[in-house]
Short mmCIF file of C-alpha atoms in Angstrom, two decimals:
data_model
loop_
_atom_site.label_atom_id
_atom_site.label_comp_id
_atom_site.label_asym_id
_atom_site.label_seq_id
_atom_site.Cartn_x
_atom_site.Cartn_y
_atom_site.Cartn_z
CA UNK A 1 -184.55 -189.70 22.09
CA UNK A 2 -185.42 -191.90 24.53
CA UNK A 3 -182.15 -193.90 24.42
CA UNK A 4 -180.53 -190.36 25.66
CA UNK A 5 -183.29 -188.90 27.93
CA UNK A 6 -180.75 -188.41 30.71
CA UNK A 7 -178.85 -185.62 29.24
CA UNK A 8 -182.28 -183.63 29.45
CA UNK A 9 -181.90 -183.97 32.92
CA UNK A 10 -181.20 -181.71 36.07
CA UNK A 11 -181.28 -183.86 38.65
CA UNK A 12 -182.27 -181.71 41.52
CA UNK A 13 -182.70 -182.06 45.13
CA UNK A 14 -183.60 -179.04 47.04
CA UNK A 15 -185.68 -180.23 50.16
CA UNK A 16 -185.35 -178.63 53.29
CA UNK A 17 -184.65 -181.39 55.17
CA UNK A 18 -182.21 -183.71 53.33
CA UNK A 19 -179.77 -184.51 54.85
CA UNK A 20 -175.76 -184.36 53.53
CA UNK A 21 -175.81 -187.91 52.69
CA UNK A 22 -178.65 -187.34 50.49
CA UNK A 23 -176.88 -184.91 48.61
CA UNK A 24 -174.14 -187.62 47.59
CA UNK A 25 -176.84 -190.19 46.70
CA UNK A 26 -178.31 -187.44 44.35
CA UNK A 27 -174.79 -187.29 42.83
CA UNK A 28 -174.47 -190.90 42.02
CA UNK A 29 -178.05 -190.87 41.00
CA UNK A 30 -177.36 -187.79 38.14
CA UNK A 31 -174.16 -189.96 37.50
CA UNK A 32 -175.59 -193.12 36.92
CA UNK A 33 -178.14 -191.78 34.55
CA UNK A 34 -175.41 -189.15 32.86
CA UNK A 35 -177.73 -186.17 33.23
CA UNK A 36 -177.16 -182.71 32.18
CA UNK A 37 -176.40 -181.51 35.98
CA UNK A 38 -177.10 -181.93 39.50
CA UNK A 39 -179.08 -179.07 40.99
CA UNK A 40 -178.57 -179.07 45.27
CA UNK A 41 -178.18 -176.29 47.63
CA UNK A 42 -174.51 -174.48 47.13
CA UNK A 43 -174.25 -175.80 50.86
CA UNK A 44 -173.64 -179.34 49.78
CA UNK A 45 -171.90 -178.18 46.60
CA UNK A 46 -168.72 -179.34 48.27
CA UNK A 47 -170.13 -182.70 49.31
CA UNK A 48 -171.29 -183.82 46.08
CA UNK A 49 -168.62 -182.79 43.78
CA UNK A 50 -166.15 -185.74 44.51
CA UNK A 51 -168.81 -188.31 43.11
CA UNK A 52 -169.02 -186.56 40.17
CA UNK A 53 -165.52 -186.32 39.11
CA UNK A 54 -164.56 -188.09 35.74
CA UNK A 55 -167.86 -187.09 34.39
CA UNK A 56 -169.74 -184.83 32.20
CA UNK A 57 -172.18 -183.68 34.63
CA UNK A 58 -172.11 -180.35 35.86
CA UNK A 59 -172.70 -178.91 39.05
CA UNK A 60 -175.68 -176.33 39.49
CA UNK A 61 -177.53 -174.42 42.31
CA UNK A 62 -180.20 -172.47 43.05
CA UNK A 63 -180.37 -168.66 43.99
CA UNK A 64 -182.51 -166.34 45.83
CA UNK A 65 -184.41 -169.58 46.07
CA UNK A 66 -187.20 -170.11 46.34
CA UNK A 67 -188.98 -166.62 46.82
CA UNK A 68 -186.74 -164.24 44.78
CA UNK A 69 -187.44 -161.22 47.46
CA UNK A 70 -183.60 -161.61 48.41
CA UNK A 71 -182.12 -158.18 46.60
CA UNK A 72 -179.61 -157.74 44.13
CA UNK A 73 -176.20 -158.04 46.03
CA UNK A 74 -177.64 -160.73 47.84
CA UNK A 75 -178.30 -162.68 44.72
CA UNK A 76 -174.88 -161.50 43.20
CA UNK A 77 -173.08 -163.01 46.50
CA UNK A 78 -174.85 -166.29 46.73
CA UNK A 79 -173.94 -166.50 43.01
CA UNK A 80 -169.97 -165.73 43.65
CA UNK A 81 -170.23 -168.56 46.72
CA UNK A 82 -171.26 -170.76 43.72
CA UNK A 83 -169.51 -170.47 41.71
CA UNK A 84 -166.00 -170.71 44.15
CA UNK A 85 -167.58 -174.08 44.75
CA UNK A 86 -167.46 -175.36 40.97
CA UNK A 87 -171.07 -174.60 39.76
CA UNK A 88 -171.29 -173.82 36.59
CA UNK A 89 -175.30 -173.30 35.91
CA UNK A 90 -176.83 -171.26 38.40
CA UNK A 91 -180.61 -170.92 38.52
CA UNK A 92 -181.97 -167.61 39.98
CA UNK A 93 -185.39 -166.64 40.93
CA UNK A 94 -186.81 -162.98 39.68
CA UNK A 95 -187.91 -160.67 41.79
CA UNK A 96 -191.73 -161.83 41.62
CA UNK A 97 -193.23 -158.76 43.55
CA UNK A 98 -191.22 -156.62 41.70
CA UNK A 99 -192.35 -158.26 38.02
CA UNK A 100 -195.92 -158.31 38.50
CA UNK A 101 -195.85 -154.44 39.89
CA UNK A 102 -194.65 -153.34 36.39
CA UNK A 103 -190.66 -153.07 37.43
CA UNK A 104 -189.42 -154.50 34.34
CA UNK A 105 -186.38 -152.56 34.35
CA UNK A 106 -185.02 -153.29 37.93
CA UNK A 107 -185.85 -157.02 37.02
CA UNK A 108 -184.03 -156.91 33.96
CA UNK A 109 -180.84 -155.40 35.48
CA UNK A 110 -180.87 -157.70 38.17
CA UNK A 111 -180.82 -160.57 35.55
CA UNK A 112 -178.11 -158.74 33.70
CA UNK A 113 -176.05 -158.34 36.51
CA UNK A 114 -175.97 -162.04 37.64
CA UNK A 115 -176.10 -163.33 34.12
CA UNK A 116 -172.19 -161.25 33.31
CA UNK A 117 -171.20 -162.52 36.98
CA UNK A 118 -171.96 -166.02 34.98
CA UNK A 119 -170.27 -165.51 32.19
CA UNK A 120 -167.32 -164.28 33.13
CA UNK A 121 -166.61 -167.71 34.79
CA UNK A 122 -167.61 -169.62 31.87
CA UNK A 123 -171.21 -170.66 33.70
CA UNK A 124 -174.63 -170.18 32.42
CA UNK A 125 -177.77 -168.29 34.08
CA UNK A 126 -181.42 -170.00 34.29
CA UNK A 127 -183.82 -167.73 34.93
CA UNK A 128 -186.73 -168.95 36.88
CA UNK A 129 -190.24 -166.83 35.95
CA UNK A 130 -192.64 -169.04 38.28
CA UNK A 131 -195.33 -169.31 35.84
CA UNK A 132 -197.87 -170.20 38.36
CA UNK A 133 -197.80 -166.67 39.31
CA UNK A 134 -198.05 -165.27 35.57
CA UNK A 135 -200.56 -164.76 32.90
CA UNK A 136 -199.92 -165.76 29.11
CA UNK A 137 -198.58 -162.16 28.87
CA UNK A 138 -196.77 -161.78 31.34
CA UNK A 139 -195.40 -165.37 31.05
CA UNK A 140 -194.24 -163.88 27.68
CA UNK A 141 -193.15 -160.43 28.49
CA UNK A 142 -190.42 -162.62 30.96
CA UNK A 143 -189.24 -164.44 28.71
CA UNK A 144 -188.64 -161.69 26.78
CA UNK A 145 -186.93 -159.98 29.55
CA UNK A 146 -184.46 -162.76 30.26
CA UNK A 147 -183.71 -163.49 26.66
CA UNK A 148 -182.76 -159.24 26.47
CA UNK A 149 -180.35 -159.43 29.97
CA UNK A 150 -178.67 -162.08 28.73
CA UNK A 151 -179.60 -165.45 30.30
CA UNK A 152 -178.95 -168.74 29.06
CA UNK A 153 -181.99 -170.38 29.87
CA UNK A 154 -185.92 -169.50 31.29
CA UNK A 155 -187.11 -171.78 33.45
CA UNK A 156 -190.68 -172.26 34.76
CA UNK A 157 -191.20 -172.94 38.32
CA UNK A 158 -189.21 -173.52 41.81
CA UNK A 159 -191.28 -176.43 42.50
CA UNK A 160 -192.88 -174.53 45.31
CA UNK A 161 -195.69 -172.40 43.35
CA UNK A 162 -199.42 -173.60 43.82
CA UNK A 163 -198.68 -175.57 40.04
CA UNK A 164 -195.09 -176.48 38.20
CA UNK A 165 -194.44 -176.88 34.51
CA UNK A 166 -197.39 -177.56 31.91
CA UNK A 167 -196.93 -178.16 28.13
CA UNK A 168 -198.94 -175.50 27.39
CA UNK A 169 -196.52 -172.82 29.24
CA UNK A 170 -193.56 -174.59 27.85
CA UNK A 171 -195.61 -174.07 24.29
CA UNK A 172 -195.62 -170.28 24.68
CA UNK A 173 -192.12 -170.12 26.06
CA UNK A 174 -190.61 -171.72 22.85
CA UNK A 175 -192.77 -169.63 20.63
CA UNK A 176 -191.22 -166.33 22.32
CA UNK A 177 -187.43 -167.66 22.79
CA UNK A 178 -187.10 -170.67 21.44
CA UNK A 179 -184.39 -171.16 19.63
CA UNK A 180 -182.27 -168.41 21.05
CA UNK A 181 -182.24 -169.61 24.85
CA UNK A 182 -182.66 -172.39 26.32
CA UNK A 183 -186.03 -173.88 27.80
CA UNK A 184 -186.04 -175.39 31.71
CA UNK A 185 -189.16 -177.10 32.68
CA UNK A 186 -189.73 -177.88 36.15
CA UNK A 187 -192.22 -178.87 38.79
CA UNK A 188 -193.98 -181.74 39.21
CA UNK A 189 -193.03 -183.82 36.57
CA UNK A 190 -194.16 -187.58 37.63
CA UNK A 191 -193.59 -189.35 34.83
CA UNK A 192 -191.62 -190.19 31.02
CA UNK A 193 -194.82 -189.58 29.55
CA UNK A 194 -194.82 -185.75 30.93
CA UNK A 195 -191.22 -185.47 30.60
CA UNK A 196 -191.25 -186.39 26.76
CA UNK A 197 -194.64 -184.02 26.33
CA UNK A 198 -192.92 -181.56 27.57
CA UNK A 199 -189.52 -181.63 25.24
CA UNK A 200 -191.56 -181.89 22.65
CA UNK A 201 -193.52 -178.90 23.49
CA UNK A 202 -190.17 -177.25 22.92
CA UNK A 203 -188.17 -177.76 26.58
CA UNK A 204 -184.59 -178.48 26.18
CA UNK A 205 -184.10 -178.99 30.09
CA UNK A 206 -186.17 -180.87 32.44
CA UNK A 207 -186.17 -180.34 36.07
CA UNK A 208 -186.44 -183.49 38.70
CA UNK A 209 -186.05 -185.28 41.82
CA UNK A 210 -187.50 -188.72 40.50
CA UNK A 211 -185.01 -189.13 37.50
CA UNK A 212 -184.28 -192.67 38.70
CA UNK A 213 -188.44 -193.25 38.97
CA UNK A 214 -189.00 -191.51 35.46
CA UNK A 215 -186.38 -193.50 33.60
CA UNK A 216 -187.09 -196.77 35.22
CA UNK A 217 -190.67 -196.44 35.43
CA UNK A 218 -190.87 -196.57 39.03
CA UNK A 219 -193.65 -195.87 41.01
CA UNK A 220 -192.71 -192.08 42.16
CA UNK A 221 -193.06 -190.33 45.47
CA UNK A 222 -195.10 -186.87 45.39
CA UNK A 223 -193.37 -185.69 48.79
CA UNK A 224 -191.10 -183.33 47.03
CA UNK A 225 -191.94 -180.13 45.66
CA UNK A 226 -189.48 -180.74 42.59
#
């Protein structure tokens, strides 16, 4: 596994204040180490895409980021900018307020809606639950929500909760979708020690800015929130 960890990997950088040329050195970062994508504002989209030309690695943003109050058509145009720019994942936040009041049904379509925008251009939805916010049942009762609208993937955290991804959340995810959707894990992961706990607890996705620091076993920086 080990040998391979970089396809795990969404190489993400989603700080406030990067800068453009930050965006391209995230590119050749998610290049060098062949991850699964690179995950940067649909801004810089545009910016990064050249570097990663001739590769495997596919371009993915966020949406409704990183609050999820942003309404429906809101979501559904930030995904169409997206996707005009190349990406082909696209990781959405639910409606959080909306979830833990007991609107499953308005959360659901909303996740339908962007997850057949998706598909109908060949790109895959992650849905992100923020777990910090959640109890085991309602961490479940997401899950189960995504996996019914559609999505390709549930994914844990924005980065910008009180707490990110733990094993024992990724644990419970797998045993309610695994194996029909795809796992995201995301949030403070510091180190190949987490990362691997964390795949083996049943994530098929992992979530960074440190990817160079995790797979080099560099010393990493806490200053960002992914």
């Amino acid at each position: 596994m080990e040998e391979k960890l970089g396809k795990y990997i969404d190489h993400t950088l989603l700080k406030p204040n990067a800068k453009i040329d930050d965006f391209v050195e995230a590119a050749r970062i998610a290049k060098e180490y062949e991850c699964a994508s690179l995950c940067i504002p649909a801004t810089f989209l545009a910016d990064a895409a050249p570097v990663l030309q001739d590769s495997q690695i596919l371009l993915c943003t966020v949406v409704g980021f990183p609050f999820g109050y942003s309404d429906t058509n809101s979501k559904l145009a930030e995904v169409n900018y997206a996707l005009s720019l190349g990406a082909l994942e696209i990781d959405m936040v639910i409606n959080i307020a909306q979830f833990v009041s007991g609107k499953y049904m308005e959360v659901a379509q909303e996740i339908e809606t962007l997850a057949n925008q998706c598909h109908l251009q060949s790109a895959k939805l992650k849905v992100i639950i923020e777990t910090a916010y959640l109890d085991d049942a309602q961490k479940v009762k997401a899950c189960q929500l995504a996996y019914g609208a559609g999505a390709d993937f549930v994914k844990t955290s924005t980065g910008y909760a009180p707490s990110g991804a733990t094993v024992e959340d990724i644990r419970l995810m797998h045993e309610t979708v695994g194996g029909k959707m795809g796992i995201k894990a995301s949030g403070g992961i510091q180190d190949k020690q987490s990362m691997l706990a964390l795949i083996d607890a049943g994530a098929t996705r992992i979530g960074t800015s440190r990817t160079k620091a995790i797979l080099t076993g560099e010393t990493a920086s806490s200053s960002s929130a992914y």
